[in-house]
Each structure stands twice: as structure tokens, then as C-alpha cells.
Amino acid sequence: MNITVRVWRQKGTHHKGSMVTYDVEDVSPDMSFLEMLDALNERLTLEGADPIAFDSDCREGICGTCGLVINGIAHGPKALITTCQLHMRSFNDGDVIDVEPWRAEPFTVVKDLVVDRGAFDRIIQAGGFISAPTGAAPDAHAVPVPKAHADAAFDAATCIGCGACVAACPNGSAALFLGAKITHLGLLPQGQPERDSRALAMIDQHDAEGFGGCTQIGECTAVCPKDIHLDVISRYHRDVLAALVHRDT
């Protein structure tokens, strides 16, 4: 199949750019989207041109490194997958495909399709540690956890921090990411000692990074590759309100 790819490319050092058009021929439907970009970059390199910069690592939908806005949709047209899991069979011969980086003020464009998602790291760092005894590992059944809590915590923990939720949100909010991280430890016994301080510190850092407020539109869950639900946002709101009550009493 032959396709046309219009890629956002940076010009200069001031993060200004424009869409550049490339024709890509002999694309196998079994190629992943990133493999298609690899083939295009190989051609550009052989031509002496600057290859397109984009992020990738595991290419198995685990690490959260890859992330592109494809035809206006974070991670592309298929639900519950990351960009690296999107295959060219999802497109048709002759298609014109627009490829852009994540669009959010806290995600500074480094080059072309690469953005700095260090804001997520700083939110995690603000959450701090959990109090855990040192020494030998405890028996698996030593700390009882209700199954409903364990299941909900596991679901929240599947968040890979890719940033698609922010890229899709009209307000540039990271509430889904924040909710997943606060919910994960907030439902487990190991997360209780720092539960209040963690919630307050992480939401303060979220706001300090410049992420917008959540208005429950739901675009974030629509593009989340791990199917994180909006209820994690409600859970972190409860944690924050409880922490404020505890702090003031």
C-alpha cells in the first residue's frame, strides 16, 4: 500500500513548526505505525535528510514512551492500544495521515514528535514514598486486602503514564493520570500512612506544572490505552477532600 504522511516538524529552536508531507510507498499492512516511520526515516537518512524524531522503547504497549496524535486522535483510531501497537492495516491504500506530537502546555516539544513528559515524573516524585518495614519479605497473606480494593488498585496501577489523557483533554488536564496514581496506593494498606500528604502534594504539583482542571468530559478515558475509568478521578477528589479535613481538624 502507498500512503501520504504529513508530519509536524520543528523549525529552529523556538518550538515552531509546520506539517511536512512525505509519500511512503510499499507499506506492508503488517507493519506497526512506528515501523512505517522507521522505514521513512531510513529513506530520509539515505537521502541525507534529517530523520523524524519520535519516542519509542519497548514497542509492546508497556512502557508508555511512544505517543503520537494520529489524525487528531491520541494513539490513533484504534481503542485500547498505544501507538506502537497500531498497525498499518488500520489504514487504506492512498490515505493521508496527519501525525503530531502531544499538545499540552506542560509537555514541551523537544524536537518534532518528541515531547518532554518530565512533569509526570515530578508529580510522582511529589507523592513521595510509602512506609514499609525493612527486612525479609512478609508472607503474601500477612496483610489482608479486600478483593474489590485489590482489583481496583490493580486496574489503576496499569496506567503507563503515556500522557494520552492530557493530549486528548480540551483543558490539558492530567486528572486521569493523577487519579490513577493516587487511587493505586490509596486503596492498599501500604499506602495509608502517607495517604493524606500524598494526595495533597501530588495535586499541588499537578497544578504547579500547568495542567488544566478536569471537567469530566471523558475524552481522557476514550483514548487511554489501559482503559482507566473516570472513577479514579472521583476517588482522588475524595482523598484530597479528606486530607483537607484532616489537616484542618
Short mmCIF file of C-alpha atoms in Angstrom, two decimals:
data_model
loop_
_atom_site.label_atom_id
_atom_site.label_comp_id
_atom_site.label_asym_id
_atom_site.label_seq_id
_atom_site.Cartn_x
_atom_site.Cartn_y
_atom_site.Cartn_z
CA MET A 1 0.00 0.00 0.00
CA ASN A 2 1.06 3.60 -0.62
CA ILE A 3 0.24 6.38 1.81
CA THR A 4 0.96 10.04 2.37
CA VAL A 5 2.17 11.10 5.81
CA ARG A 6 2.01 14.70 6.95
CA VAL A 7 4.32 15.08 9.95
CA TRP A 8 4.67 18.05 12.28
CA ARG A 9 8.34 19.03 12.17
CA GLN A 10 10.07 21.60 14.29
CA LYS A 11 11.82 24.56 12.77
CA GLY A 12 14.59 26.32 14.63
CA THR A 13 14.93 26.33 18.40
CA HIS A 14 11.71 28.11 19.34
CA HIS A 15 9.38 25.08 19.09
CA LYS A 16 7.74 26.49 15.98
CA GLY A 17 6.99 24.07 13.20
CA SER A 18 4.74 23.05 10.37
CA MET A 19 3.37 19.97 8.67
CA VAL A 20 5.77 18.36 6.16
CA THR A 21 4.41 15.92 3.60
CA TYR A 22 6.07 12.60 2.74
CA ASP A 23 4.95 9.89 0.32
CA VAL A 24 5.63 6.42 1.66
CA GLU A 25 5.47 3.53 -0.78
CA ASP A 26 5.33 -0.27 -0.40
CA VAL A 27 3.98 -0.14 3.13
CA SER A 28 3.11 -3.59 4.45
CA PRO A 29 -0.25 -3.81 6.22
CA ASP A 30 1.54 -5.87 8.89
CA MET A 31 3.91 -3.03 9.76
CA SER A 32 3.31 -1.22 13.01
CA PHE A 33 2.90 2.53 12.73
CA LEU A 34 6.35 3.05 14.23
CA GLU A 35 7.89 0.58 11.79
CA MET A 36 6.40 2.65 9.00
CA LEU A 37 8.11 5.71 10.48
CA ASP A 38 11.33 3.68 10.77
CA ALA A 39 11.15 2.87 7.06
CA LEU A 40 10.53 6.53 6.25
CA ASN A 41 13.46 7.58 8.45
CA GLU A 42 15.75 5.06 6.76
CA ARG A 43 14.89 6.59 3.41
CA LEU A 44 15.43 10.12 4.72
CA THR A 45 18.79 9.13 6.17
CA LEU A 46 19.92 7.60 2.86
CA GLU A 47 18.85 10.82 1.15
CA GLY A 48 20.95 12.83 3.58
CA ALA A 49 17.90 14.44 5.18
CA ASP A 50 17.22 14.83 8.89
CA PRO A 51 15.13 11.86 10.15
CA ILE A 52 11.89 12.43 12.02
CA ALA A 53 12.38 12.43 15.79
CA PHE A 54 9.87 10.36 17.76
CA ASP A 55 9.89 8.42 21.04
CA SER A 56 9.74 4.65 21.40
CA ASP A 57 11.15 1.96 23.66
CA CYS A 58 9.52 -1.40 24.38
CA ARG A 59 7.14 -1.35 21.39
CA GLU A 60 4.89 -3.74 23.30
CA GLY A 61 2.39 -1.30 24.79
CA ILE A 62 4.00 -1.45 28.22
CA CYS A 63 6.43 1.41 28.75
CA GLY A 64 4.30 4.42 27.77
CA THR A 65 7.15 6.03 25.86
CA CYS A 66 5.52 6.23 22.44
CA GLY A 67 2.74 8.70 21.89
CA LEU A 68 1.57 10.42 18.75
CA VAL A 69 -1.58 12.25 17.75
CA ILE A 70 -2.66 10.45 14.59
CA ASN A 71 -5.39 12.07 12.53
CA GLY A 72 -6.37 14.10 15.57
CA ILE A 73 -6.64 11.14 17.95
CA ALA A 74 -4.09 10.32 20.64
CA HIS A 75 -2.54 6.92 19.78
CA GLY A 76 -4.63 6.71 16.62
CA PRO A 77 -8.02 5.32 15.57
CA LYS A 78 -7.95 2.01 17.45
CA ALA A 79 -9.09 1.89 21.09
CA LEU A 80 -7.13 0.39 23.99
CA ILE A 81 -3.75 0.34 22.25
CA THR A 82 -0.64 2.50 22.23
CA THR A 83 0.88 3.97 19.08
CA CYS A 84 3.41 1.13 18.84
CA GLN A 85 0.56 -1.41 18.73
CA LEU A 86 -1.23 0.35 15.89
CA HIS A 87 -0.73 -1.46 12.56
CA MET A 88 -0.92 -0.08 9.06
CA ARG A 89 -3.81 -2.41 8.24
CA SER A 90 -5.91 0.10 10.16
CA PHE A 91 -5.47 2.45 7.19
CA ASN A 92 -6.30 2.22 3.50
CA ASP A 93 -4.19 2.49 0.39
CA GLY A 94 -3.87 6.14 -0.59
CA ASP A 95 -4.75 7.52 2.85
CA VAL A 96 -3.33 10.84 4.03
CA ILE A 97 -2.28 10.55 7.68
CA ASP A 98 -1.52 13.53 9.92
CA VAL A 99 1.00 12.91 12.71
CA GLU A 100 1.54 15.42 15.51
CA PRO A 101 3.10 15.46 18.99
CA TRP A 102 1.12 15.62 22.25
CA ARG A 103 -0.42 19.07 22.58
CA ALA A 104 -0.31 20.40 26.15
CA GLU A 105 1.48 23.33 27.74
CA PRO A 106 3.39 21.21 30.31
CA PHE A 107 4.59 18.84 27.53
CA THR A 108 7.29 20.94 25.89
CA VAL A 109 8.22 19.87 22.38
CA VAL A 110 11.85 18.73 22.33
CA LYS A 111 12.03 18.02 18.61
CA ASP A 112 9.44 17.08 16.00
CA LEU A 113 7.21 14.45 17.67
CA VAL A 114 9.23 14.17 20.90
CA VAL A 115 7.87 15.94 23.98
CA ASP A 116 9.24 16.28 27.49
CA ARG A 117 6.91 14.42 29.87
CA GLY A 118 9.05 15.16 32.90
CA ALA A 119 6.03 16.82 34.53
CA PHE A 120 4.60 13.35 35.15
CA ASP A 121 7.82 12.30 36.86
CA ARG A 122 7.69 15.32 39.13
CA ILE A 123 4.09 14.53 40.11
CA ILE A 124 5.16 11.00 41.06
CA GLN A 125 8.15 12.36 42.98
CA ALA A 126 5.88 14.76 44.87
CA GLY A 127 3.89 11.76 46.09
CA GLY A 128 6.94 10.54 47.94
CA PHE A 129 7.40 7.12 49.44
CA ILE A 130 5.35 4.59 51.37
CA SER A 131 6.23 3.46 54.89
CA ALA A 132 7.36 -0.14 54.65
CA PRO A 133 9.26 -2.29 57.14
CA THR A 134 12.69 -3.46 56.04
CA GLY A 135 13.96 -6.99 56.33
CA ALA A 136 12.52 -10.21 54.98
CA ALA A 137 9.50 -10.07 52.71
CA PRO A 138 6.24 -10.66 54.62
CA ASP A 139 4.03 -13.62 53.82
CA ALA A 140 1.61 -12.95 51.00
CA HIS A 141 -1.40 -13.37 53.28
CA ALA A 142 0.01 -11.30 56.16
CA VAL A 143 -1.74 -8.08 55.11
CA PRO A 144 -5.40 -8.75 54.24
CA VAL A 145 -6.75 -6.69 51.34
CA PRO A 146 -10.42 -6.86 50.27
CA LYS A 147 -10.61 -8.29 46.78
CA ALA A 148 -12.64 -5.34 45.50
CA HIS A 149 -9.90 -2.96 46.68
CA ALA A 150 -7.15 -5.15 45.27
CA ASP A 151 -8.86 -5.33 41.88
CA ALA A 152 -9.49 -1.57 41.74
CA ALA A 153 -5.91 -0.84 42.82
CA PHE A 154 -4.57 -3.16 40.14
CA ASP A 155 -6.73 -1.51 37.48
CA ALA A 156 -5.41 1.91 38.47
CA ALA A 157 -1.83 0.63 38.57
CA THR A 158 -1.99 -0.36 34.90
CA CYS A 159 -1.61 3.33 33.97
CA ILE A 160 1.65 3.60 31.99
CA GLY A 161 1.91 7.38 32.12
CA CYS A 162 1.92 7.82 28.35
CA GLY A 163 0.15 11.19 28.50
CA ALA A 164 -2.62 10.43 26.00
CA CYS A 165 -5.19 11.61 28.54
CA VAL A 166 -3.56 15.03 28.63
CA ALA A 167 -3.22 15.22 24.85
CA ALA A 168 -6.92 14.44 24.40
CA CYS A 169 -8.29 16.70 27.14
CA PRO A 170 -9.53 20.10 25.90
CA ASN A 171 -8.27 21.58 29.18
CA GLY A 172 -4.91 19.79 29.13
CA SER A 173 -5.71 18.14 32.45
CA ALA A 174 -3.73 15.21 33.85
CA ALA A 175 -6.57 14.28 36.23
CA LEU A 176 -6.86 10.71 34.92
CA PHE A 177 -3.14 10.09 35.40
CA LEU A 178 -3.22 11.78 38.80
CA GLY A 179 -6.30 9.82 39.84
CA ALA A 180 -4.77 6.51 38.80
CA LYS A 181 -1.60 7.12 40.79
CA ILE A 182 -3.40 8.36 43.92
CA THR A 183 -6.02 5.59 43.74
CA HIS A 184 -3.45 2.83 43.33
CA LEU A 185 -1.85 3.36 46.74
CA GLY A 186 -4.91 4.88 48.37
CA LEU A 187 -6.74 1.54 48.20
CA LEU A 188 -3.92 -0.56 49.64
CA PRO A 189 -2.83 -0.90 53.29
CA GLN A 190 0.74 0.00 52.39
CA GLY A 191 -0.39 3.40 51.15
CA GLN A 192 -2.35 4.50 54.21
CA PRO A 193 0.30 6.24 56.37
CA GLU A 194 1.05 8.88 53.72
CA ARG A 195 -2.37 8.88 52.07
CA ASP A 196 -3.29 12.43 53.03
CA SER A 197 0.09 14.03 52.38
CA ARG A 198 0.45 12.15 49.10
CA ALA A 199 -2.88 13.37 47.72
CA LEU A 200 -2.24 16.99 48.63
CA ALA A 201 1.36 17.01 47.38
CA MET A 202 0.53 15.40 44.07
CA ILE A 203 -2.40 17.67 43.24
CA ASP A 204 -0.32 20.72 44.19
CA GLN A 205 2.42 19.55 41.81
CA HIS A 206 -0.15 18.83 39.09
CA ASP A 207 -1.38 22.42 39.29
CA ALA A 208 2.14 23.84 39.55
CA GLU A 209 3.13 22.10 36.31
CA GLY A 210 0.39 23.97 34.46
CA PHE A 211 -2.08 21.16 33.80
CA GLY A 212 -5.69 22.29 33.48
CA GLY A 213 -8.69 21.43 35.59
CA CYS A 214 -10.90 18.41 34.97
CA THR A 215 -14.46 18.97 33.73
CA GLN A 216 -15.37 15.28 33.40
CA ILE A 217 -15.67 15.44 29.61
CA GLY A 218 -14.32 11.91 29.29
CA GLU A 219 -12.00 12.38 26.31
CA CYS A 220 -9.19 11.07 28.51
CA THR A 221 -10.78 7.67 29.07
CA ALA A 222 -11.68 7.36 25.38
CA VAL A 223 -8.01 7.36 24.36
CA CYS A 224 -6.47 5.68 27.42
CA PRO A 225 -4.70 2.52 26.17
CA LYS A 226 -5.18 0.83 29.55
CA ASP A 227 -8.90 1.63 29.93
CA ILE A 228 -8.52 3.66 33.12
CA HIS A 229 -12.01 4.79 34.14
CA LEU A 230 -13.23 8.17 35.35
CA ASP A 231 -13.95 6.78 38.81
CA VAL A 232 -10.26 7.19 39.71
CA ILE A 233 -10.79 10.95 39.44
CA SER A 234 -13.70 10.75 41.90
CA ARG A 235 -11.54 8.68 44.23
CA TYR A 236 -8.70 11.17 44.25
CA HIS A 237 -11.17 14.02 44.84
CA ARG A 238 -12.39 12.17 47.94
CA ASP A 239 -8.82 11.63 49.09
CA VAL A 240 -7.99 15.30 48.65
CA LEU A 241 -11.14 16.46 50.48
CA ALA A 242 -10.50 14.01 53.32
CA ALA A 243 -6.89 15.19 53.56
CA LEU A 244 -8.00 18.83 53.79
CA VAL A 245 -10.50 17.95 56.56
CA HIS A 246 -7.87 16.01 58.49
CA ARG A 247 -5.36 18.85 58.10
CA ASP A 248 -7.80 21.46 59.43
CA THR A 249 -9.04 19.47 62.41
#
